[in-house]
Each structure stands twice: as C-alpha cells, then as structure tokens.
Amino acid sequence: MNILQGDKSPNSGENLAAYVKRIRLFLGLNQRELATIAAIHLQSLGKIERGLTAKLSSHSKAGLASALQVPVEYLEAVSRGTSIESVSKLKFCPSCWTPGNPADPLWMDVRANFCFICGGKLGDRCTHCQQTISSLKHRFCPFCGTSYKSVAFS
Ligand SMILES: [Zn+2]
Ligand SMILES: [Zn+2]
C-alpha cells in the first residue's frame, strides 16, 4: 500500500469520528457500505462516527483501514490524538538496519538521535535527494533510487 496519500492523512486536531467520516465521504460511501466493506457492524461504525468509540478493536481497526484505504497508523494516530508527524517520521540506523525489516521502535522514539546498538547517528531521509523516508518496506529511495542501507548519513 502506498502510504504517501496526502489528502487522506489526518488533519491536525482531527479526532477519530471526524476522520472516519471525512474519508468515508471522500470515497463516496454511505455508512452501510463502509460497514460492509470493513466487515464491522453498522452500529459500531455509527458509534465511531458519533465519537462514542474512542478506541478501536484490532478487528475494526484493520477492517476500517483497508476499507478506507489508509494505513492502520493513521487510525491509531487519530485515536490517540497524536499528530501524524510523530507516527510517520521514520528514523533508523543505516548500519544496524536490515533491509526489508521494520525499524526498531527504539529508533523511532522522537527523542532518539543516535542508535542504541552502535551509537551511530540515526537517519530519517535520503541523503541524496533529502526526501524523508516514507516506508522501510522499500530498500531504495523511491525518488532517486539511492539505497537506504548503503548511504552514509551525515
Ligand atoms: Zn546502529
Ligand atoms: Zn533519494
């Protein structure tokens, strides 16, 4: 899934109810259609959109994310009330990271600047074109083709 979906990312301050409703309308679905696609009860969706459900079950979260075609992280961010910047900012150690693997949560901590394993500086963008890294499922920068693993982060 492409997570670079600018128009579907949560607006700052948007809560779960407003977010789900906005994306549903964006996709041109009514509540019944969305509930069917997401495989959740219509009543559950109604509760979510009325702001009565603050925390999604993992089943609803996965179903809604796939039905709304957004990353699960977006739903988690709006549920927690955190801004998407703090969840979408990937940082990793280019020395210790194994290509194809997700970044270690310790690297992703907003306060972390250095690798907890080797002490090296963490990178969050392609040194060649300066585009921030959107997904470590990619081994190469999708913008310029530079390998994330081999580049020396400065
Ligand atoms: Zn390291
Ligand atoms: Zn690049």
Coordinates of C-alpha atoms in Angstrom, one line a residue, residues 2-11 19 22-23 26 74 84:
N2 CA 1.2 3.4 -0.8
I3 CA 1.3 5.4 2.4
L4 CA 2.0 8.7 0.6
Q5 CA -1.6 9.7 0.5
G6 CA -1.5 13.3 1.5
D7 CA -5.2 14.0 1.2
K8 CA -6.1 11.1 3.4
S9 CA -3.7 11.8 6.2
P10 CA -5.4 13.1 9.4
N11 CA -5.7 16.9 9.7
Y19 CA -11.6 11.4 10.3
R22 CA -14.3 12.5 6.2
I23 CA -12.6 9.7 4.4
F26 CA -14.2 11.3 0.3
Y74 CA -3.4 6.9 10.7
I84 CA 0.6 12.1 12.1

